[in-house]
PDB file of C-alpha atoms in Angstrom:
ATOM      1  CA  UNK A 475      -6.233  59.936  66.404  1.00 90.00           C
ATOM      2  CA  UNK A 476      -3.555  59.828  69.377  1.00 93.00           C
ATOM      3  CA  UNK A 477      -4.173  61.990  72.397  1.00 95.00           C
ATOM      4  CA  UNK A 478      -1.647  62.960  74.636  1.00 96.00           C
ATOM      5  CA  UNK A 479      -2.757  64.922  77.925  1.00 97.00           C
ATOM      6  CA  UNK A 480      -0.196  65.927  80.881  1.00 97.00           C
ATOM      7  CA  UNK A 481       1.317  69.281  81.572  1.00 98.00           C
ATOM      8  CA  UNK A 482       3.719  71.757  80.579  1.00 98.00           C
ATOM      9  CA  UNK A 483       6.152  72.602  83.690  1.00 97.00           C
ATOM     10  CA  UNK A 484       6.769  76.394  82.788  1.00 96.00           C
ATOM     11  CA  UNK A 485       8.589  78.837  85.180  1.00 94.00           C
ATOM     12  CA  UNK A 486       7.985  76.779  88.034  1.00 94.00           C
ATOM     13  CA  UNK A 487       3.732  76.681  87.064  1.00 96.00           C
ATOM     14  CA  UNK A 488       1.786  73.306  86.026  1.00 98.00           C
ATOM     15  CA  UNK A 489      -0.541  73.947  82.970  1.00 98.00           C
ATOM     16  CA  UNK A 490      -2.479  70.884  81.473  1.00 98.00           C
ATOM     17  CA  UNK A 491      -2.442  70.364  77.545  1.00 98.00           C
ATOM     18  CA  UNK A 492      -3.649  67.979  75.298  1.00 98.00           C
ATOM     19  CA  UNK A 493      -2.191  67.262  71.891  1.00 97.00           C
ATOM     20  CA  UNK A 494      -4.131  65.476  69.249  1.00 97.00           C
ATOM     21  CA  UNK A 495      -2.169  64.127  66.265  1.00 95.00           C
ATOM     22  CA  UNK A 496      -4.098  62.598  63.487  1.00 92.00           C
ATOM     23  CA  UNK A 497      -2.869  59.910  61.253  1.00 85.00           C
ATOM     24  CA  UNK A 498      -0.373  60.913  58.990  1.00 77.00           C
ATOM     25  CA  UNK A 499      -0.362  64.106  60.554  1.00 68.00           C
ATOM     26  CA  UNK A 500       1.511  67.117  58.767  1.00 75.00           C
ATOM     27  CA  UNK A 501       4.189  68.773  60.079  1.00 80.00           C
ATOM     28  CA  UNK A 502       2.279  72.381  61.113  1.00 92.00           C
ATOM     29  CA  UNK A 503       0.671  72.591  64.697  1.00 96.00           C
ATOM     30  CA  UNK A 504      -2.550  74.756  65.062  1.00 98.00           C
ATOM     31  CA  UNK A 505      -2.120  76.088  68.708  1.00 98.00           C
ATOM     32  CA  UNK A 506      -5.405  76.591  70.082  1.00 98.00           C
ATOM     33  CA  UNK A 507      -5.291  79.904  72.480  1.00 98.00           C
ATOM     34  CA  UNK A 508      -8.708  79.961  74.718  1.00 98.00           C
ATOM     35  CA  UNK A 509     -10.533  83.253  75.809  1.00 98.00           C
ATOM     36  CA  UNK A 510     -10.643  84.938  78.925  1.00 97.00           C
ATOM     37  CA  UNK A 511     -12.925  82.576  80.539  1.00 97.00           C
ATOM     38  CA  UNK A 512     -11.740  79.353  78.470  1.00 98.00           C
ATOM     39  CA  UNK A 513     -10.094  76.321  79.298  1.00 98.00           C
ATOM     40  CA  UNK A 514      -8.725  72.835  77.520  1.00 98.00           C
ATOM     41  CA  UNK A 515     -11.905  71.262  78.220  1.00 97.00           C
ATOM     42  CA  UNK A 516     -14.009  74.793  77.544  1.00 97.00           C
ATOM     43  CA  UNK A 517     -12.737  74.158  73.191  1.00 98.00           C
ATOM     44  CA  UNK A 518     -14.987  70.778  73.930  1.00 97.00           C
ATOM     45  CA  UNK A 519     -15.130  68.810  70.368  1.00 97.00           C
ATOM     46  CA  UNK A 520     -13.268  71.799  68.227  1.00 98.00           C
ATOM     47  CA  UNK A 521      -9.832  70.331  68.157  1.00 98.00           C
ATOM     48  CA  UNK A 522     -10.860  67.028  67.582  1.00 97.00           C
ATOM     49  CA  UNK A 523     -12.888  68.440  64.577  1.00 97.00           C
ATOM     50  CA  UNK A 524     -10.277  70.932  64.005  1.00 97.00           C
ATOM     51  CA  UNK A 525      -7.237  68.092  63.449  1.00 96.00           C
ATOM     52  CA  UNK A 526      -9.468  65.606  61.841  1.00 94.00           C
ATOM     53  CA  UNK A 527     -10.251  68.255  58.999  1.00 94.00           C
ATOM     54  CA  UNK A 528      -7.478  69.617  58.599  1.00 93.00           C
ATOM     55  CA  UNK A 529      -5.130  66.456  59.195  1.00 92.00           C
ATOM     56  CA  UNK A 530      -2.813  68.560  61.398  1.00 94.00           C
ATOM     57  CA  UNK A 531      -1.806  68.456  65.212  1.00 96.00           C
ATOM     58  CA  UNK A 532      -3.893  70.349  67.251  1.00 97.00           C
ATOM     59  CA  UNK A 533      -2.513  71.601  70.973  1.00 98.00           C
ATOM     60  CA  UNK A 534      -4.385  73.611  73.391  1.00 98.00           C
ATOM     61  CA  UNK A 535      -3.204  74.316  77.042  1.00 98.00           C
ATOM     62  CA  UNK A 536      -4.889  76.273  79.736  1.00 98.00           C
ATOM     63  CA  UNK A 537      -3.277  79.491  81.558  1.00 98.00           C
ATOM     64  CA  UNK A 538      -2.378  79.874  84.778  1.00 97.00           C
ATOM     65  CA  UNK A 539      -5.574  79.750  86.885  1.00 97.00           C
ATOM     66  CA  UNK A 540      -7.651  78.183  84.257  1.00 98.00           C
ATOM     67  CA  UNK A 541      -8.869  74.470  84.302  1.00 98.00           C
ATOM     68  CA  UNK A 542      -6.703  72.233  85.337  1.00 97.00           C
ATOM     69  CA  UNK A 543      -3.228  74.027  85.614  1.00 98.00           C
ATOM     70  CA  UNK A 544      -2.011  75.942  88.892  1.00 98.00           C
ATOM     71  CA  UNK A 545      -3.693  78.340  89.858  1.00 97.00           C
ATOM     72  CA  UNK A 546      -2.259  82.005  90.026  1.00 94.00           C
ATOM     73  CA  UNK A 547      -2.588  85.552  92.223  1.00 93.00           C
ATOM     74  CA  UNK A 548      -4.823  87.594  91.893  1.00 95.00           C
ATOM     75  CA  UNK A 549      -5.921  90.803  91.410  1.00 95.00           C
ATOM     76  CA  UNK A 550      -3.916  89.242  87.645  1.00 96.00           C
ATOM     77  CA  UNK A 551      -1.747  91.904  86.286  1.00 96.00           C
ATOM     78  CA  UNK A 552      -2.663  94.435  83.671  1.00 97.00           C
ATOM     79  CA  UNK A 553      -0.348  92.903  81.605  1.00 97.00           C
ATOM     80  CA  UNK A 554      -1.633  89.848  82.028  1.00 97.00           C
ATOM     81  CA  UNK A 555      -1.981  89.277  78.065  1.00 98.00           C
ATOM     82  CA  UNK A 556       1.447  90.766  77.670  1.00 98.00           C
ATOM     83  CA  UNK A 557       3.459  88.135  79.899  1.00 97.00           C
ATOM     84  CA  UNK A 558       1.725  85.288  77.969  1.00 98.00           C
ATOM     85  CA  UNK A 559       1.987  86.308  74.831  1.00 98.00           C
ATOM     86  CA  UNK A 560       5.831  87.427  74.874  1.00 98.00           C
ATOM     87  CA  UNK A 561       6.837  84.717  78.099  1.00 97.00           C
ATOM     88  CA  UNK A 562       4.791  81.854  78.429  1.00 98.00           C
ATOM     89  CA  UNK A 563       3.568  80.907  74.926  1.00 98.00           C
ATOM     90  CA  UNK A 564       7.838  80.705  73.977  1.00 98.00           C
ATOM     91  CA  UNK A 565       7.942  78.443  76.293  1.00 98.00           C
ATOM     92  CA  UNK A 566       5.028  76.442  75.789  1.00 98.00           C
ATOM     93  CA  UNK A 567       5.915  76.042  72.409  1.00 98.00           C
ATOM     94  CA  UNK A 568       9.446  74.768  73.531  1.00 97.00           C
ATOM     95  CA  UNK A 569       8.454  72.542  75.464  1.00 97.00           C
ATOM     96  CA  UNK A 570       6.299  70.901  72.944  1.00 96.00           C
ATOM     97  CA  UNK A 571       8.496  70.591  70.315  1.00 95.00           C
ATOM     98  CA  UNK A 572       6.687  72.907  67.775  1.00 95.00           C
ATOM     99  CA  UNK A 573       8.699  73.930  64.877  1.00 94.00           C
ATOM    100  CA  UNK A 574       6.006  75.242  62.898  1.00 95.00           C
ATOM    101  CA  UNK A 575       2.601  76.763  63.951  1.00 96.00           C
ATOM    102  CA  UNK A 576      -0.110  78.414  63.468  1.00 97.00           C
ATOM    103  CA  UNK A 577      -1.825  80.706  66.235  1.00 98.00           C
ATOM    104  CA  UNK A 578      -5.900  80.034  66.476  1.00 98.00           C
ATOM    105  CA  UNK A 579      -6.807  82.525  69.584  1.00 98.00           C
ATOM    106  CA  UNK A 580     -10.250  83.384  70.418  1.00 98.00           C
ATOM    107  CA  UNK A 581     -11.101  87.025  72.430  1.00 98.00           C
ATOM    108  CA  UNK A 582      -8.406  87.234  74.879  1.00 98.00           C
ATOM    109  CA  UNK A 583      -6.437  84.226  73.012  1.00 98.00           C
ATOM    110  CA  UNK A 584      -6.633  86.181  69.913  1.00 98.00           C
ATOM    111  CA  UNK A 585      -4.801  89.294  71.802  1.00 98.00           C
ATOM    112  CA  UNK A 586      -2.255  86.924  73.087  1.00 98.00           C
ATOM    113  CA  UNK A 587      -1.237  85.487  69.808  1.00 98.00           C
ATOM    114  CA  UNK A 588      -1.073  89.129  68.420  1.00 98.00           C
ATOM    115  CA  UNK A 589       1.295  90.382  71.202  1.00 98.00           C
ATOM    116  CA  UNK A 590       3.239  87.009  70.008  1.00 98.00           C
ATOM    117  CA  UNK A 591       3.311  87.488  66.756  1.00 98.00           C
ATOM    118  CA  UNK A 592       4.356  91.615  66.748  1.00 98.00           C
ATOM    119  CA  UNK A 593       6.508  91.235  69.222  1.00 97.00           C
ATOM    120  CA  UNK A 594       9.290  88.615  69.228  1.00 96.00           C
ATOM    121  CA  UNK A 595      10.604  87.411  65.527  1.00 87.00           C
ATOM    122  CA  UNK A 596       9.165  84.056  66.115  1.00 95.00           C
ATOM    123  CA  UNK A 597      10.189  81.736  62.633  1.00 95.00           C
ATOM    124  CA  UNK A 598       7.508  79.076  63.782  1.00 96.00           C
ATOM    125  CA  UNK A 599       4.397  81.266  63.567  1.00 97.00           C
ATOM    126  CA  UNK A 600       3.378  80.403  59.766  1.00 96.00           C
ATOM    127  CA  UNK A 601      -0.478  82.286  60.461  1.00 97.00           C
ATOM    128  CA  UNK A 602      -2.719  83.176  62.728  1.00 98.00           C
ATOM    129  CA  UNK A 603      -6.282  83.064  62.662  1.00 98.00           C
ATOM    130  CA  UNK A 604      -8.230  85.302  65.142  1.00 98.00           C
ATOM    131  CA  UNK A 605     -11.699  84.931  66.510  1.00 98.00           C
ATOM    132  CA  UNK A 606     -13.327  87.668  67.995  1.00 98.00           C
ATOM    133  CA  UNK A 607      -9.951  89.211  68.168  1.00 98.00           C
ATOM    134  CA  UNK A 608      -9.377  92.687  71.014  1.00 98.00           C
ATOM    135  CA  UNK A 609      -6.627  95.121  70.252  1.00 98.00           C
ATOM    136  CA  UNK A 610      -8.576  97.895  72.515  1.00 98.00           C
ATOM    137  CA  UNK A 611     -10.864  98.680  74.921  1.00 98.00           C
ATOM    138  CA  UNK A 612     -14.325  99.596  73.804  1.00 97.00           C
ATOM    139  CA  UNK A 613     -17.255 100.155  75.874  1.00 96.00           C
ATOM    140  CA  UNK A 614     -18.944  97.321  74.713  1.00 97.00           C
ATOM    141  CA  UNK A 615     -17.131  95.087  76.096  1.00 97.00           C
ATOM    142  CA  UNK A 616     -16.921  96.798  79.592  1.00 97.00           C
ATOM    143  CA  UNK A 617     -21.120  97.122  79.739  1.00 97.00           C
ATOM    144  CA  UNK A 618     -20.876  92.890  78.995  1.00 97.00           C
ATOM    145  CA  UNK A 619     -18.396  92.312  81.342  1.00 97.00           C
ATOM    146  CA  UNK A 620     -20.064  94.182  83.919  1.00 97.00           C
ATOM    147  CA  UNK A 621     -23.160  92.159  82.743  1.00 97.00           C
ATOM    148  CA  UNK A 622     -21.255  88.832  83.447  1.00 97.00           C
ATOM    149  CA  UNK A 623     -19.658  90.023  86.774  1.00 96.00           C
ATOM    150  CA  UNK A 624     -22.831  90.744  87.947  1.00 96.00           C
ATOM    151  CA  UNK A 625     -25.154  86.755  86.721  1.00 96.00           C
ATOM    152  CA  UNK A 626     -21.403  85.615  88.666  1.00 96.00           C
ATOM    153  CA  UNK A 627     -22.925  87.147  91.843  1.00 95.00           C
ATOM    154  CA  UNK A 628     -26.426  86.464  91.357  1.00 95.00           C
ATOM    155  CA  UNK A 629     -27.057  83.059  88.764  1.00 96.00           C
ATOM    156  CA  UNK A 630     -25.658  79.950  88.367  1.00 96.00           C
ATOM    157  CA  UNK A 631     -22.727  80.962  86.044  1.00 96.00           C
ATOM    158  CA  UNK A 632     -20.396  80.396  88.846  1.00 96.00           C
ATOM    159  CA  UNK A 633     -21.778  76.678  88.974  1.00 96.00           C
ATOM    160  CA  UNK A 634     -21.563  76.368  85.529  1.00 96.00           C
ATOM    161  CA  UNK A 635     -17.746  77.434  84.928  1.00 97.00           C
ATOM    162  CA  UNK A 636     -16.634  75.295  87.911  1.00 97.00           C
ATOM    163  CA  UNK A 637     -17.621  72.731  86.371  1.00 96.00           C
ATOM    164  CA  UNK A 638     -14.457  73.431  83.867  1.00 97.00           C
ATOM    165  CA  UNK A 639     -12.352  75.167  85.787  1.00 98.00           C
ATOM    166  CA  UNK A 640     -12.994  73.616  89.690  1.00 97.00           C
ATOM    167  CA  UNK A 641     -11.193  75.225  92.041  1.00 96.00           C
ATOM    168  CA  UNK A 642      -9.345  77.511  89.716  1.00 97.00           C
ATOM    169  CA  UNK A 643     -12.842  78.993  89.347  1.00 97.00           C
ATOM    170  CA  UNK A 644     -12.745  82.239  91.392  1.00 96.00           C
ATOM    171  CA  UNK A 645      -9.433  82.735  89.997  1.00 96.00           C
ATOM    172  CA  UNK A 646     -10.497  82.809  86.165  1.00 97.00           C
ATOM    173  CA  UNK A 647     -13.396  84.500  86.311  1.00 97.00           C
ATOM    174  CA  UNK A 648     -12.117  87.300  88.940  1.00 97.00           C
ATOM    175  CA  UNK A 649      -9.130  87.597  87.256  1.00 97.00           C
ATOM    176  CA  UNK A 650     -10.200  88.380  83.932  1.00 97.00           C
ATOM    177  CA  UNK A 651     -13.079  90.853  84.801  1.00 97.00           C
ATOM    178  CA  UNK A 652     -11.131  92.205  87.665  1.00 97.00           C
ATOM    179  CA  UNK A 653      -8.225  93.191  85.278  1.00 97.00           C
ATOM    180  CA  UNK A 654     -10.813  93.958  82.142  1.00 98.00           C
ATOM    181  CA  UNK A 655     -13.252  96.529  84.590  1.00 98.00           C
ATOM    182  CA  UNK A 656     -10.040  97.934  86.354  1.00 97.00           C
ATOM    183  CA  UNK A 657     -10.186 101.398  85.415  1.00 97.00           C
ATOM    184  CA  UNK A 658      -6.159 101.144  84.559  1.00 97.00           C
ATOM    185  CA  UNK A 659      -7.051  99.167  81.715  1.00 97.00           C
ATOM    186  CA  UNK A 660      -9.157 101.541  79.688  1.00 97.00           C
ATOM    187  CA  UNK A 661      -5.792 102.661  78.335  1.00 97.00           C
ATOM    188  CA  UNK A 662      -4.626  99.366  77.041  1.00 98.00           C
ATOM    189  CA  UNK A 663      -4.228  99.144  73.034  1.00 98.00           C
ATOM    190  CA  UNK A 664      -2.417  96.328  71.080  1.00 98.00           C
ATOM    191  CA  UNK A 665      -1.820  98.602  67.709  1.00 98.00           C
ATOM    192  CA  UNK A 666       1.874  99.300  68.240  1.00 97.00           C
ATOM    193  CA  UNK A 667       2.526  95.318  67.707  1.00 98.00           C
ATOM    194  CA  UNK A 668       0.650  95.274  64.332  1.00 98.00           C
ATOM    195  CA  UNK A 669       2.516  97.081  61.961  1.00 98.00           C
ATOM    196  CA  UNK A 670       5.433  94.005  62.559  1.00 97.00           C
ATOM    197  CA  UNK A 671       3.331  91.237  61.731  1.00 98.00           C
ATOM    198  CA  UNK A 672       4.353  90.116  58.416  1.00 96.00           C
ATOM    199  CA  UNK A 673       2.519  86.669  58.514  1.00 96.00           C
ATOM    200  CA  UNK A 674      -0.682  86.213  57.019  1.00 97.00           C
ATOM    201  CA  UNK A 675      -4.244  86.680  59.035  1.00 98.00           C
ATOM    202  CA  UNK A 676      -7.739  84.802  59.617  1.00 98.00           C
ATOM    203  CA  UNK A 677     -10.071  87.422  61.198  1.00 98.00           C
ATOM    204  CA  UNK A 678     -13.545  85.728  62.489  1.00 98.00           C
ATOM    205  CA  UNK A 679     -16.074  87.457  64.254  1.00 98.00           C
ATOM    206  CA  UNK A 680     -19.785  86.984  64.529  1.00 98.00           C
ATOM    207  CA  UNK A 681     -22.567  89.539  63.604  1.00 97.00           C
ATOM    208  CA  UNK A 682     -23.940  89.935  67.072  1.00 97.00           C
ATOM    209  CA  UNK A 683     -20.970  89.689  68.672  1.00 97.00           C
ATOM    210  CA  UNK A 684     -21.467  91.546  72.196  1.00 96.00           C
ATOM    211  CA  UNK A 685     -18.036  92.005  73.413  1.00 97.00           C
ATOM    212  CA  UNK A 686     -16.721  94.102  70.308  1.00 96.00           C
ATOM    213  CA  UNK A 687     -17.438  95.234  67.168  1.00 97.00           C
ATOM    214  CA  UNK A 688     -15.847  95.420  63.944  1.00 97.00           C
ATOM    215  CA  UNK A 689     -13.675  98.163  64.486  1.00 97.00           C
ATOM    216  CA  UNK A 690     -11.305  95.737  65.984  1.00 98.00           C
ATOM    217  CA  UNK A 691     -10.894  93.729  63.009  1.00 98.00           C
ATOM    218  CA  UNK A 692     -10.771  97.553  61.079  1.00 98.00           C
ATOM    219  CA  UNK A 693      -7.634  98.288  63.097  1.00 98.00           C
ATOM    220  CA  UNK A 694      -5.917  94.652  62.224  1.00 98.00           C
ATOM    221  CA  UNK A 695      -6.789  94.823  58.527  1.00 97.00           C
ATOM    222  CA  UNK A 696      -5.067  98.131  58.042  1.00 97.00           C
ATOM    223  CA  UNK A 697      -2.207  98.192  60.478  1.00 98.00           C
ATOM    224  CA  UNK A 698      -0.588  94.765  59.766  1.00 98.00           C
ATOM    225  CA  UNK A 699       2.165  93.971  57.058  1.00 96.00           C
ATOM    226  CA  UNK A 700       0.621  90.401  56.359  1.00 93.00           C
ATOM    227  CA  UNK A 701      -1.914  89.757  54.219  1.00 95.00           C
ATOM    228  CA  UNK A 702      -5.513  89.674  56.196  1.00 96.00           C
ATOM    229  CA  UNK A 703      -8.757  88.161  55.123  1.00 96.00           C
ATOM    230  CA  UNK A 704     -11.853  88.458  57.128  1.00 96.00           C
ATOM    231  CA  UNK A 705     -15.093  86.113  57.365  1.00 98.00           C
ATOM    232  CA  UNK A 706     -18.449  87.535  59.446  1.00 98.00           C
ATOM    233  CA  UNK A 707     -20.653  84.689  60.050  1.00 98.00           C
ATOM    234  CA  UNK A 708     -24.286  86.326  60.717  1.00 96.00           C
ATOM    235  CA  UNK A 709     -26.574  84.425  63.520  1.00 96.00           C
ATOM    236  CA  UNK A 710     -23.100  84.082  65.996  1.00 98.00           C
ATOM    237  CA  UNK A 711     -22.306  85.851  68.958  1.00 97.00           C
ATOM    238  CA  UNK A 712     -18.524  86.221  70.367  1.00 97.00           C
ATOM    239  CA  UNK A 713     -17.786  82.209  70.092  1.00 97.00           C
ATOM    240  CA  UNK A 714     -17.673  81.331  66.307  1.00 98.00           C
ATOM    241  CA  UNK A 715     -15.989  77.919  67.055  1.00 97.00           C
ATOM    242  CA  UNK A 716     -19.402  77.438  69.458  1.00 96.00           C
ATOM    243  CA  UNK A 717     -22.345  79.335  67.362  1.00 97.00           C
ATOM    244  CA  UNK A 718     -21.151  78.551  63.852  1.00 97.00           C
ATOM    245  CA  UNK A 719     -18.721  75.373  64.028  1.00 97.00           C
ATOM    246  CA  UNK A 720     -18.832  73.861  60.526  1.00 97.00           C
ATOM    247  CA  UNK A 721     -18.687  77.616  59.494  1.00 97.00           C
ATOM    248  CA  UNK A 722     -15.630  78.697  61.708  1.00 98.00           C
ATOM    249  CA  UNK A 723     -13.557  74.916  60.434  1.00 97.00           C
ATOM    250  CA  UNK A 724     -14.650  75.274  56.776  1.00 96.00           C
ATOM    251  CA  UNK A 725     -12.977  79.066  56.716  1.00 97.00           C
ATOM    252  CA  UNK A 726      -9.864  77.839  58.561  1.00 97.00           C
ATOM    253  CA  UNK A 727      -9.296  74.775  56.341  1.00 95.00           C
ATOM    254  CA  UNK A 728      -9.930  77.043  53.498  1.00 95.00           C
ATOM    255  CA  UNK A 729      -7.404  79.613  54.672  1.00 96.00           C
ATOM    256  CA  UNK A 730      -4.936  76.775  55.361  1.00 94.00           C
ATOM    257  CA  UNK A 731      -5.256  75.542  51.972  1.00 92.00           C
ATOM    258  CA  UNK A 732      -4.644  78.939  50.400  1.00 89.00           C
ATOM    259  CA  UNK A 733      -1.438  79.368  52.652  1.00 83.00           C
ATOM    260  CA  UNK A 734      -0.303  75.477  51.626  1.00 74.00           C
ATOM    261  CA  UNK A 735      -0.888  76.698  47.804  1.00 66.00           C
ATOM    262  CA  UNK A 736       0.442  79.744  47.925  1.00 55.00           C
ATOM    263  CA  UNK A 737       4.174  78.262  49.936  1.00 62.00           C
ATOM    264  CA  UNK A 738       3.959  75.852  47.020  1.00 52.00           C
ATOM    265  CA  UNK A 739       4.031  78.368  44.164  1.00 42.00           C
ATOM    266  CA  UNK A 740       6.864  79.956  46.188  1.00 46.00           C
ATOM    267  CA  UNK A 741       9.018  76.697  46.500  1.00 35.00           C
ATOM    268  CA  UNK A 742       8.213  76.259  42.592  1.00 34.00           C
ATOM    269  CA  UNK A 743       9.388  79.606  41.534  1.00 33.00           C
ATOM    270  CA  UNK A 744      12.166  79.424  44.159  1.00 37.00           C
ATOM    271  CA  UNK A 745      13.581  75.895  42.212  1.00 33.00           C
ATOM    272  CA  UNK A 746      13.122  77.595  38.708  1.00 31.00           C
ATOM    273  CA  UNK A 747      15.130  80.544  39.671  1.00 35.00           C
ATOM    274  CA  UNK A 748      17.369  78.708  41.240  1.00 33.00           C
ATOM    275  CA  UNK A 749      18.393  76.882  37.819  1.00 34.00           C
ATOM    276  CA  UNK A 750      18.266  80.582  35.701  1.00 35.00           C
ATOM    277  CA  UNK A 751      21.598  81.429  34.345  1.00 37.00           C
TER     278      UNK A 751
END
């Protein structure tokens, strides 16, 4: 397995990657996209697991005030999700060479690579896969991120993220429940960008999943133009990749396979036509 770490110089901003690339490593790239509190280091063994099963390269990269990159302003824009998905993520793909990819977000990751995917005509994006996926505001998750604003000020979560982030800290956790409890944001809704994606769709959320419900996935399964399969893993909160790992990898490598299978068939029926009179 070769690791390459460093960092992406985008619009002027530092963020830190790491790319794994197993032996014999195919040609896709699964794109990890963290949460709103996540981090290169926050995936911790995932994307070593993730490109050893799957034998393909595995990239994940932290936003702006997250982990290791530069930090950022805040209060963070509303549109915070927005500017990645349709600015940033171009970019970061550029700059790494990625022809082909699939999108593997997680909460506000998951959002990201949806505002991607409906909104430019990107050719690389092959699939995405979506954990814990938002495409609006629901009032469960404002009453848990009110929850974790609140152990910020009074346990030792600060203490614990820091340990991740360091001094972009303050800036990732304040940013994302400063723009998520803004009362601006109530409004925001992703469902304009679905009926445009045409590629086909992982949805993975957990049973007790406390910062949405299945409503979410609901909205994605009927609004897009790809093909969408969904997998509920019971005993797993909002982190599937942390509650139910062999779970979460086994239902991504399956889905891969399916896509693999299903390109071949085309490419078959593509050559036979190809030689019809």
């Amino acid at each position: 397995m070769q690791v390459a770490e460093g960092f992406f110089n985008i619009d002027g901003q530092r963020l830190e990657y790491q790319l794994l690339t197993p032996g014999q490593s195919q040609a896709l790239t699964l794109v990890l996209l963290h949460e709103g509190l996540g981090c290169v280091a926050l995936w911790k063994e995932f994307p070593r697991q993730l490109a050893e099963l799957t034998g393909c390269r595995v990239l994940s990269y932290s936003r702006t005030g997250y982990g290791g990159s530069d930090p950022c302003p805040l209060p963070r824009p509303l549109s915070f999700m927005h500017q990645e998905g349709l600015s940033v993520l171009p970019k970061v793909l550029a700059a790494a060479g990625i022809e082909q990819a699939v999108l593997v977000g997680h909460s506000d990751g998951a959002s990201i690579a949806l505002i991607h995917a409906g909104g430019l005509a990107d050719r690389r994006i092959q699939a995405l896969v979506l954990m814990a996926p938002h495409v609006f505001v629901e009032e469960l998750t404002v009453t848990s991120i009110r929850q974790a604003r609140d152990a910020y000020a009074s346990s030792d979560l600060r203490q614990k993220l820091q340990r991740y982030h360091g001094a972009n800290v303050d800036c990732a956790f304040l940013g994302w429940s400063g723009a998520w409890l803004d009362p601006g944001f109530l409004p925001w809704n992703l469902e304009e960008y679905l009926p445009t994606i045409r590629v086909p769709l992982l949805l993975i959320q957990g049973e007790e999943d406390n910062y949405g419900t299945l409503r979410q996935l609901d909205a994605i399964e009927t609004q897009v133009s790809g093909k969408a399969e969904r997998v509920i893993l019971p005993a797993c909160g909002h982190s599937p990749f942390r509650d139910q790992p062999e779970k979460t990898l086994q239902a991504i490598l399956a889905f891969l396979n399916n896509q693999s299978r299903l390109d071949s068939s085309k490419t078959s029926a593509n050559r036979v036509n190809s030689t019809l009179p």
